[in-house]
Amino acid sequence: MANQTYSKEVLQQQVNVLDLKEVPSLLLKNVTYLHSYLHTWMKGNIWIYGERIVYVGKEIPEDASNIMDCSDMVAVPGYIEPHAHPFQLYNPVSLAHQAAQFGTTTLICDNLSFLLGLSTEEAHRLLDELRSLPSTLFWWSRFDAQSLLNDEASMFTDESVKTWLDHPLVVQGGELTGWPRLLQGDDNMHAWVRYAKENKKRMEGHFPGASEKTLAKLMLLGAESDHEAMTADEVITRLSQGYYVTLRDSSIRPDLETILVQLLDKGIDRFDRLFMTTDGSHPFYYEHGMSNVLIKKAIDLGVPIIDAYHMASDNIARYYGMDHSYGNIATGRVANINLLSSKVEPTPVHVIAKGTVVRNNEEDSNMPKMPSLKLEWQLTEEDFQFASQAGMHLVNNVIAKPYVSEQDLSVNQLSQEQDECLLMMVARDGSWRLNTVVKGFAQIDGLASSYSGTGDVLLIGKCRQSMIRAFNRVKEQAGGIVIVQGGEIRAEIQLPIFGSMSQKPFNQVIAEEREIIQTLKNAGYAFHDPAFTLLFLTATHLPFVRITQKGLIDVKNQEVIISPVIRKGF
């Protein structure tokens, strides 16, 4: 699985380096490095030829194309992010570029946006194009869309799912947000899990709040890992049932510190079945890096230093069966190496990815050509017809409970005295709309967003005219998030790729996202990650009510509270 293969000619050249017939392309001289297999620190020289480590040890060549004296540095393996969603306002290229600056040189990525926006053939062609990045992107294959889609059956066919699982860069099935269907005996789910495991692909769960018995059942049915533990007890329950457990520290679930403190207090001293992830956080969360930040937290909290590094490298590589190529420093491995100022400072001084020193070149952030969003329809006053007072009450970034509004929803402007906004979801092609109300979001005149979990357009606000103006600006920009307040555009971020991803350099995306966040906070948004609020309004793996292509849904009972309406002209 995920083997790094080389031609006979390349392999012979690598051997020639050891015979001193060729010189290393890069020599790391006199470096203290982490030897993962001996679980210790060693001193020596690392010979690199092309993208591969060809020797690690005491020997030193007579010459090399590039020599770095690392006497005052420490080398650790390039970090691995095991659970990335590379479409969260950034794009896969800009995320990989930002992550690599801070030492995360391998990412295992969600394929959901490709499923929503491309044919399988187009998506796989893009996966192959992304191989040219200095960072390495592996992928997982979704079995469900984590929402209710009108065309889900045609998107997740037996052929398409198996074609994804057959791709050499796809290392697992999941994440299983649709796990209740597996428990209920869904034939497709069972077949796809079996197919993944027969082809030596891992199966990742998504089991928040699952009981011990439920976890046991899901293990029997094929799950092998999970990233939804929120306490040490939940971690231990998963470990007890045979799971590998990914500890999360994300922009909406910063659980790592709590979990590690609790684990250490309980005397846990084995970390080889634990990983760490940032779980697809939004751009602002990555300003200072990715895995390096998690490793630093773990070290500072008292996790043994080598174990802290292994939770973001060797543990993950061994789980995915790729440790012969990634996740450690040894002969034959891909030369992904972080050079540190000390063992306790995981933010690198230099990053080497595929044998090349990573440079801070923002031009590398350009995404291969991808479809842009085209909204070829108009939003009109006729769309603002509300046949029901039923709505959603946000209680945190992503959880919404059902409630019923007592306001008159036929007016042009809702009262500022009530913490309620109109909420509309309109099909990307303009064919239908779903009108409801949201309480607890913000006192905002108008917000439009093409960034959503289903690819459809969201509109939120108190003022019809402001909502229409925000939508028209999103349309003009070919995708994005736009906020109109007091008759003026106050903040915006352009997202032309699929309507969900920016083409701009990462730091610029961070600045634009922070402006969105601050504008909403000024309007009363009480949480901290509004992009996740927008993304997960449609996510049926979360309680209690969600807006979907099939209507406003009571998730637990799978009941439709409000049905979509076909728009005039469609």
Coordinates of C-alpha atoms in Angstrom, one line a residue, residues 206 208-209 228 230 392-402 536-547 553-558:
H206 CA -16.3 8.7 12.7
P208 CA -18.7 10.6 18.3
G209 CA -20.3 9.5 21.6
E228 CA -13.8 11.4 17.7
M230 CA -13.2 13.8 23.4
M392 CA -32.7 25.9 13.8
H393 CA -31.2 27.2 17.1
L394 CA -27.4 27.3 17.1
V395 CA -26.0 26.3 20.5
N396 CA -22.4 26.2 19.5
N397 CA -20.3 26.4 16.3
V398 CA -22.0 23.4 14.7
I399 CA -24.9 22.0 16.9
A400 CA -28.4 23.2 16.1
K401 CA -31.6 22.3 18.0
P402 CA -35.1 22.7 16.6
F536 CA -22.0 22.0 8.9
L537 CA -25.5 23.4 8.6
T538 CA -26.0 20.6 6.1
A539 CA -24.1 17.8 8.0
T540 CA -26.5 15.0 9.0
H541 CA -23.8 13.3 11.1
L542 CA -24.4 16.0 13.7
P543 CA -27.5 16.6 15.8
F544 CA -30.3 17.7 15.9
V545 CA -31.7 19.5 12.9
R546 CA -30.0 20.1 9.5
I547 CA -30.8 21.8 6.2
I553 CA -34.4 17.3 8.7
D554 CA -34.9 16.0 12.2
V555 CA -31.7 13.9 12.2
K556 CA -32.6 11.4 14.9
N557 CA -36.0 10.5 13.5
Q558 CA -35.1 11.1 9.8

